[in-house]
PDB file of C-alpha atoms in Angstrom:
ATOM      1  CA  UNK A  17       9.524  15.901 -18.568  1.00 46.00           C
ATOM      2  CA  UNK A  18       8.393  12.640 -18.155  1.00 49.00           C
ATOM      3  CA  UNK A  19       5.337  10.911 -20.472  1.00 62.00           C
ATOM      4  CA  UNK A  20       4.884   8.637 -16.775  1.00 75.00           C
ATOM      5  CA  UNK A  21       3.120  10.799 -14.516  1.00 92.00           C
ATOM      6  CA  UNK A  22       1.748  10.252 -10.952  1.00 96.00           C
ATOM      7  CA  UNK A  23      -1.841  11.481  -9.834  1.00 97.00           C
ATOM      8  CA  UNK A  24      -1.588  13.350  -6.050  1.00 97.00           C
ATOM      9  CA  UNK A  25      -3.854  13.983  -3.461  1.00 97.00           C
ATOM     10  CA  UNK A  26      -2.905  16.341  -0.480  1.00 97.00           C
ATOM     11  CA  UNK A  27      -4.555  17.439   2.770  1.00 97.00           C
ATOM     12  CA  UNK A  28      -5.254  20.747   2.977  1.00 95.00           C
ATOM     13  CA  UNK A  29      -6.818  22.134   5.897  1.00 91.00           C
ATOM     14  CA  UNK A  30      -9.627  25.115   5.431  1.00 86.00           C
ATOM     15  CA  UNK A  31      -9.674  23.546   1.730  1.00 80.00           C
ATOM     16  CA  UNK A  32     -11.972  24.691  -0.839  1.00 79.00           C
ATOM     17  CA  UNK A  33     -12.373  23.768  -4.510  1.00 79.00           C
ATOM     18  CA  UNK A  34     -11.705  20.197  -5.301  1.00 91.00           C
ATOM     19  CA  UNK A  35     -12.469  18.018  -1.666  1.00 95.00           C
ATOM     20  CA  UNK A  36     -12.168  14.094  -2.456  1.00 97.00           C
ATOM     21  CA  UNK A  37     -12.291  13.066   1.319  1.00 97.00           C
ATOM     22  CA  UNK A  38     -11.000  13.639   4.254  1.00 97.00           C
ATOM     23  CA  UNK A  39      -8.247  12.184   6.816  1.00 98.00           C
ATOM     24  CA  UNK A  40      -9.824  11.405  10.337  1.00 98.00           C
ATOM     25  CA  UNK A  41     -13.467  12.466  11.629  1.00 98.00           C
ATOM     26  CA  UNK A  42     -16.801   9.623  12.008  1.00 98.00           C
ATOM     27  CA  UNK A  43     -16.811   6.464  10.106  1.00 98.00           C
ATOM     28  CA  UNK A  44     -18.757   7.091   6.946  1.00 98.00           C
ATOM     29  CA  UNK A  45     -22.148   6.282   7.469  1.00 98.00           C
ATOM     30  CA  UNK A  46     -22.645   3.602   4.897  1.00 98.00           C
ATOM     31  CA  UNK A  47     -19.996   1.632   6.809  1.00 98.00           C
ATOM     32  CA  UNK A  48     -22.011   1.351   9.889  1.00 97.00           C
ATOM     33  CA  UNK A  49     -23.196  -1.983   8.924  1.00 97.00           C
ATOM     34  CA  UNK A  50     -19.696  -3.071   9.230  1.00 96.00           C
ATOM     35  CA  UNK A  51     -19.876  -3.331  12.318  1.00 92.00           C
ATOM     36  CA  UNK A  52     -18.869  -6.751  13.292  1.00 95.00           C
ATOM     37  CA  UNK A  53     -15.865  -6.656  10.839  1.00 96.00           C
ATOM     38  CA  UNK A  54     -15.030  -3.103  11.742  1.00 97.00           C
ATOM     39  CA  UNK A  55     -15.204  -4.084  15.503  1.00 95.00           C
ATOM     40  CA  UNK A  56     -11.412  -3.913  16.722  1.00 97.00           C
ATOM     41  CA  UNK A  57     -10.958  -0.760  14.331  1.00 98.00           C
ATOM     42  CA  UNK A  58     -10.485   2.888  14.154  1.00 98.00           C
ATOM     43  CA  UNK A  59     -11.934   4.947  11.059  1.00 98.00           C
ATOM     44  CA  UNK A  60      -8.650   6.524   9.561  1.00 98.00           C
ATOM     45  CA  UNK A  61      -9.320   7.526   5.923  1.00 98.00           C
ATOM     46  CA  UNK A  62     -11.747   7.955   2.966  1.00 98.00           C
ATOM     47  CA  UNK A  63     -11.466   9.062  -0.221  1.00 98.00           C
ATOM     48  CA  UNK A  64     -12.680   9.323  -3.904  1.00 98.00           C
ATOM     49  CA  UNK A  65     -10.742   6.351  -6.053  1.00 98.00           C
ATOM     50  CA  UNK A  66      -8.315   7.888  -8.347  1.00 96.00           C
ATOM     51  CA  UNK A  67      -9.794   5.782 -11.500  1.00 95.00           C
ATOM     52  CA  UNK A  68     -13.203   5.809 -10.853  1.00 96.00           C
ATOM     53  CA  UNK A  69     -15.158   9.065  -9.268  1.00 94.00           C
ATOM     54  CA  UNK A  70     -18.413   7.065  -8.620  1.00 96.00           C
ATOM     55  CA  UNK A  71     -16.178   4.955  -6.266  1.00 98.00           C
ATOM     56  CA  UNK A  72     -14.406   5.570  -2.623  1.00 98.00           C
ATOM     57  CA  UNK A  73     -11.935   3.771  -0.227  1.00 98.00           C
ATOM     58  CA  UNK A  74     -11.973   3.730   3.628  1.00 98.00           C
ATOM     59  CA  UNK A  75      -9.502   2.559   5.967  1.00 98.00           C
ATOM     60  CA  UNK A  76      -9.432   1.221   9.187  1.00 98.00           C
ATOM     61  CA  UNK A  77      -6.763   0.349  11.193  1.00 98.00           C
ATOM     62  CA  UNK A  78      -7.188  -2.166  14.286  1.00 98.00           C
ATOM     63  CA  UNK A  79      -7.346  -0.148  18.136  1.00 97.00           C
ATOM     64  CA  UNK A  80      -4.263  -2.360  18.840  1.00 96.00           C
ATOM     65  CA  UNK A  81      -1.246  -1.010  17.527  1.00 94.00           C
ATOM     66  CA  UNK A  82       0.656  -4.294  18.531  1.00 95.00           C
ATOM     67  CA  UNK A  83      -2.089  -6.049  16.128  1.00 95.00           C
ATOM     68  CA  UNK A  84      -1.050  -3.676  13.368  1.00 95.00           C
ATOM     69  CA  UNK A  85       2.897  -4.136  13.818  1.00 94.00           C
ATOM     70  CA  UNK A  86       2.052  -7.760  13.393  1.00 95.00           C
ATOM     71  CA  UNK A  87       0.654  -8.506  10.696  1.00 97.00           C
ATOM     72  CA  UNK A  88       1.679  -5.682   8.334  1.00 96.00           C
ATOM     73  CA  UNK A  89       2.292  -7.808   5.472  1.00 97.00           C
ATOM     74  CA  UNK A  90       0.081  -9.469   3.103  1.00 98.00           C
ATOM     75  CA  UNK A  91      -1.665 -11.720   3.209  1.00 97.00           C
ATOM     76  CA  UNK A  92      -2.217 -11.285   7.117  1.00 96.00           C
ATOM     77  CA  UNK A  93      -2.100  -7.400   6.766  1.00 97.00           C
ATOM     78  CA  UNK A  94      -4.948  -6.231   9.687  1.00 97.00           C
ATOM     79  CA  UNK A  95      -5.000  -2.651   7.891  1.00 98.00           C
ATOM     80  CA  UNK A  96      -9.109  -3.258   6.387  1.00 98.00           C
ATOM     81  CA  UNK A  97      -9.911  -1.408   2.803  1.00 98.00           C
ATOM     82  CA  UNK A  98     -13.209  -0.907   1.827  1.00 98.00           C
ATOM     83  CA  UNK A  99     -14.893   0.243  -1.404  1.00 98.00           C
ATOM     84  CA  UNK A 100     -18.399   2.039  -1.726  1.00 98.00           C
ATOM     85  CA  UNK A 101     -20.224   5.047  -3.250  1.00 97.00           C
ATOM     86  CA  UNK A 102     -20.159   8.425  -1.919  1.00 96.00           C
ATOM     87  CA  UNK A 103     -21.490   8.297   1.995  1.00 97.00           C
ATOM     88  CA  UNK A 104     -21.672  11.474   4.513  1.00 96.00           C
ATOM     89  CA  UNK A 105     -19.905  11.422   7.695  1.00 98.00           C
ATOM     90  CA  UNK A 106     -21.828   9.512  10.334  1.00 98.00           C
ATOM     91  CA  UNK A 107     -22.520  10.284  13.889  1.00 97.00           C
ATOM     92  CA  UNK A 108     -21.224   7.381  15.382  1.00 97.00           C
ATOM     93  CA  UNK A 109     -17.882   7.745  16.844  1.00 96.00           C
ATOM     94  CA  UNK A 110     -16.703   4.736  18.101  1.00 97.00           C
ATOM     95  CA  UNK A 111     -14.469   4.049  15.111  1.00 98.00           C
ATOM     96  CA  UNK A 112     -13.107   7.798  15.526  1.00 98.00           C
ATOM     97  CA  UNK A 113      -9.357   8.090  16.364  1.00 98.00           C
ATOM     98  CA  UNK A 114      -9.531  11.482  18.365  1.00 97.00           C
ATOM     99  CA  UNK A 115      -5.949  12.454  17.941  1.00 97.00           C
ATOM    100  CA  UNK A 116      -6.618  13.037  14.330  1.00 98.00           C
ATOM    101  CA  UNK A 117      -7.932  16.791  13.698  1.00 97.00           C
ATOM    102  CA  UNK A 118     -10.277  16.002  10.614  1.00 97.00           C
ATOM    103  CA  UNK A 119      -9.134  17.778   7.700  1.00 97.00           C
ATOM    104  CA  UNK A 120     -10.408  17.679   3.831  1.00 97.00           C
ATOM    105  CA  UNK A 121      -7.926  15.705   1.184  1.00 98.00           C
ATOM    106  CA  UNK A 122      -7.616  17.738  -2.415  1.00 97.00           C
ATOM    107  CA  UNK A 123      -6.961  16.240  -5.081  1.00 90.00           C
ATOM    108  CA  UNK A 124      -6.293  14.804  -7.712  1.00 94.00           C
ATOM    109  CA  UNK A 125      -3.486  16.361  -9.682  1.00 94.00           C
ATOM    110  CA  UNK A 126      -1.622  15.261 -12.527  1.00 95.00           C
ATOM    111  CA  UNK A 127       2.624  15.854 -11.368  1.00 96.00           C
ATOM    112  CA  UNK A 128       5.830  14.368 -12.826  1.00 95.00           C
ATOM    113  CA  UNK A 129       6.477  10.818 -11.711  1.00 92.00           C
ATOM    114  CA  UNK A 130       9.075  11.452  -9.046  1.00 92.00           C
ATOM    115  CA  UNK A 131       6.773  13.574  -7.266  1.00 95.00           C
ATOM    116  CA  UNK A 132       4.526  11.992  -4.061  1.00 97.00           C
ATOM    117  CA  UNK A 133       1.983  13.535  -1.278  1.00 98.00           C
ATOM    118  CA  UNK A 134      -0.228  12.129   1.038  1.00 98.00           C
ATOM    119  CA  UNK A 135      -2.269  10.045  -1.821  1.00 98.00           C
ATOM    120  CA  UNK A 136      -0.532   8.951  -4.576  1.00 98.00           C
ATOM    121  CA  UNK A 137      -1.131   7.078  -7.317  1.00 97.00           C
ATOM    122  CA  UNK A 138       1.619   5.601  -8.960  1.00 96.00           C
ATOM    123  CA  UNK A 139       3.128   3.327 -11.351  1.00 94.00           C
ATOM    124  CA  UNK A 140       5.654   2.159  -8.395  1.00 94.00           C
ATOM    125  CA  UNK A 141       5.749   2.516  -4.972  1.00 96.00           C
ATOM    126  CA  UNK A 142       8.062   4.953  -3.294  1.00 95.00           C
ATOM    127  CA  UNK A 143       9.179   2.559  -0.604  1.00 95.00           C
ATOM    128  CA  UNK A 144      10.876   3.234   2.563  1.00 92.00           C
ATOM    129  CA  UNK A 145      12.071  -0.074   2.694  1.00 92.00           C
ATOM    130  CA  UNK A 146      12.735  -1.644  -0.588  1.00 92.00           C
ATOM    131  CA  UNK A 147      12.468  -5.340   0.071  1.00 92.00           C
ATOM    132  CA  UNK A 148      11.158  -8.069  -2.302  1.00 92.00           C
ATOM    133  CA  UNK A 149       9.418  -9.946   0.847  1.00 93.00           C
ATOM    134  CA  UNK A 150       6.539  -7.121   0.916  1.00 96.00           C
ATOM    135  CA  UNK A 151       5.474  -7.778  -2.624  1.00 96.00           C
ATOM    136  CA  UNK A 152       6.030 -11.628  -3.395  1.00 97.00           C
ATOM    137  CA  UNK A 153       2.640 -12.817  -1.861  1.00 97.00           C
ATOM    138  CA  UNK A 154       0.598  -9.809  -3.540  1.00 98.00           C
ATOM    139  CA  UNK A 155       2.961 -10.596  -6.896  1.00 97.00           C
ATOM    140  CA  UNK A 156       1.694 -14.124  -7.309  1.00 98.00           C
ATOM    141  CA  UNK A 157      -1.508 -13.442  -6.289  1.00 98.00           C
ATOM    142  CA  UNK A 158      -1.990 -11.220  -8.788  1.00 98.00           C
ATOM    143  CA  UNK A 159      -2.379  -7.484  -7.283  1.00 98.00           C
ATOM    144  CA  UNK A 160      -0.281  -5.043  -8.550  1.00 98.00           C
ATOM    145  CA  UNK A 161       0.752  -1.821  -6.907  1.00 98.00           C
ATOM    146  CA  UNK A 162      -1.796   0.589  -6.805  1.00 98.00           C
ATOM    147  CA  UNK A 163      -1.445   3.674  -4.502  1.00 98.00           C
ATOM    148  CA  UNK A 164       0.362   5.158  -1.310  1.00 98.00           C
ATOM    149  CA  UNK A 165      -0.780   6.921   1.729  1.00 98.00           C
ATOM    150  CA  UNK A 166       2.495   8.816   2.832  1.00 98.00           C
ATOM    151  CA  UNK A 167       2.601  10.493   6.786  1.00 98.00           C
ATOM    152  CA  UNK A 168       5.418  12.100   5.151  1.00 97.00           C
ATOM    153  CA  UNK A 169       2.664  14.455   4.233  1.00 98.00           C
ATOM    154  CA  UNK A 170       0.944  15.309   7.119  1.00 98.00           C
ATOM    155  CA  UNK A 171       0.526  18.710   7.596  1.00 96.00           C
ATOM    156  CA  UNK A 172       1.463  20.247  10.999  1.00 93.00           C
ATOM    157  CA  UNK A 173      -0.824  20.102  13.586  1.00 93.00           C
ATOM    158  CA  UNK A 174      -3.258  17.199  11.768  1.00 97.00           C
ATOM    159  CA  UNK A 175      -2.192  15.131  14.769  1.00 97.00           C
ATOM    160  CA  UNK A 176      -2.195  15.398  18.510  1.00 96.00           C
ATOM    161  CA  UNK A 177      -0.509  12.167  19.504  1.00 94.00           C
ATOM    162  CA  UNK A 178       1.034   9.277  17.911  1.00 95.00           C
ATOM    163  CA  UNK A 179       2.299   9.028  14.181  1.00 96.00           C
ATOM    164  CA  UNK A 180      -0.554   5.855  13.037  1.00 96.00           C
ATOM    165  CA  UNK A 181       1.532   3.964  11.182  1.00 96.00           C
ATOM    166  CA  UNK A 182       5.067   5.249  12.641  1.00 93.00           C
ATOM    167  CA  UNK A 183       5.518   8.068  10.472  1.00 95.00           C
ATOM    168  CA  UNK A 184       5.334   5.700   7.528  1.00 96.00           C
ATOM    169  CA  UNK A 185       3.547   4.553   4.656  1.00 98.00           C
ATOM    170  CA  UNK A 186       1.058   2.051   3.995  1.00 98.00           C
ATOM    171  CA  UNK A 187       0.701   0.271  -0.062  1.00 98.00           C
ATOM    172  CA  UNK A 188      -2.240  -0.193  -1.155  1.00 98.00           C
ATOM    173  CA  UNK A 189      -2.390  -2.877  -4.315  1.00 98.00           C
ATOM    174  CA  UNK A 190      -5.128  -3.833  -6.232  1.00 98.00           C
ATOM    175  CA  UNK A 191      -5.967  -7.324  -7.919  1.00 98.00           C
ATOM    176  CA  UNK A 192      -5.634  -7.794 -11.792  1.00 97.00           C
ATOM    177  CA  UNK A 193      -8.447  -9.437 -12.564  1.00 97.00           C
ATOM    178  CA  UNK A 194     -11.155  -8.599  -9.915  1.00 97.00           C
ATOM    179  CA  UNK A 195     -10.038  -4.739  -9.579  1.00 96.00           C
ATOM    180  CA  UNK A 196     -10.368  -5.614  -5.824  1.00 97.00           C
ATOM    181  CA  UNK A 197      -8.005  -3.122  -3.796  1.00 98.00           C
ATOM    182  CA  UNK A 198      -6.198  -4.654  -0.492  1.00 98.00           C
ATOM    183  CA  UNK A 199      -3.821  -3.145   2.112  1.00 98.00           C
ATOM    184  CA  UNK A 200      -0.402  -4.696   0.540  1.00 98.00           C
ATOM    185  CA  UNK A 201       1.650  -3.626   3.802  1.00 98.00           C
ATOM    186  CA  UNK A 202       2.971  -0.649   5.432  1.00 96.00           C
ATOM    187  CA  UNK A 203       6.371   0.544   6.163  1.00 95.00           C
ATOM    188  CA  UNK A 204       7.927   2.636   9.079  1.00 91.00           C
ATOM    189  CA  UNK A 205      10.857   4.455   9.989  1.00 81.00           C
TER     190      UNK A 205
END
């Protein structure tokens, strides 16, 4: 067994026990004054922070899928991460991408280092495409790999439409100094 071990998070539908978020559903409410960065965006993601349980990230990505397949590299990677404390599901569903059927993330769980779900946090990425280009601007900036949101992992019937990023993967890093965690890129297949 190995003394590196990964920390997983997996969506679970008609969970109960240990929720940390959920994939899909309203923008959390303490995001609605976003709104003029969040503008262009769909609500995809929130979820506890593996290394600190006072803390969660969202994610939006932009309406435009075309925006998205553009600039899906740092440091012009459109995917937006935020950081906050704990906020209930708001009303407001403009942000709300309606193909998604809103289901609970479990987590986390301590699992060998080879193994990934949905959420993981990791040592190293599990890339689809390993390439140096997607890590040499977040390198010498100073972020280092942080965690991975897999599609790999969806479970059937989460989704009534299109894949959201192309039945890939998007890296999230996070800064050395600052703690300050970034989309890095994402990868399709």
């Amino acid at each position: 067994m190995s003394l590196i071990m990964n920390v997983i998070a997996k969506i679970i539908k008609d969970a109960q026990g240990d929720i940390i978020g959920r994939v899909g559903g309203n923008i959390p409410s303490c995001l609605l004054i976003k709104e003029k960065e969040i503008k262009e965006y769909y609500f995809y993601v929130t979820f506890q922070n593996p290394d600190n349980k006072e803390e969660y990230i969202s994610i939006f990505v932009p309406k435009s899928y075309n925006e998205m397949i553009g600039n899906s590299i740092y440091p012009s990677c459109s995917i937006k991460v935020f950081t906050h404390q704990f906020s209930g599901e708001s009303d407001n569903w403009e942000y709300t991408i309606t193909h998604i059927n809103k289901t609970p993330i479990v987590g986390f769980s301590r699992v060998e280092s080879r193994e990934f779900n949905f959420i993981t946090k990791s040592d190293s990425p599990y890339l689809i495409q390993d390439e140096d280009h997607y890590s040499e601007a977040l390198e010498k900036d100073e972020y280092i790999f942080f965690a991975q949101i897999d599609e790999d992992y969806y479970p059937e019937n989460l989704l009534n439409g299109n894949y959201i990023f192309g039945y890939g993967a998007l890296y999230l890093y996070k800064h050395r100094k600052t703690g300050e965690i970034v989309a890095g890129f994402f990868q399709y297949s």
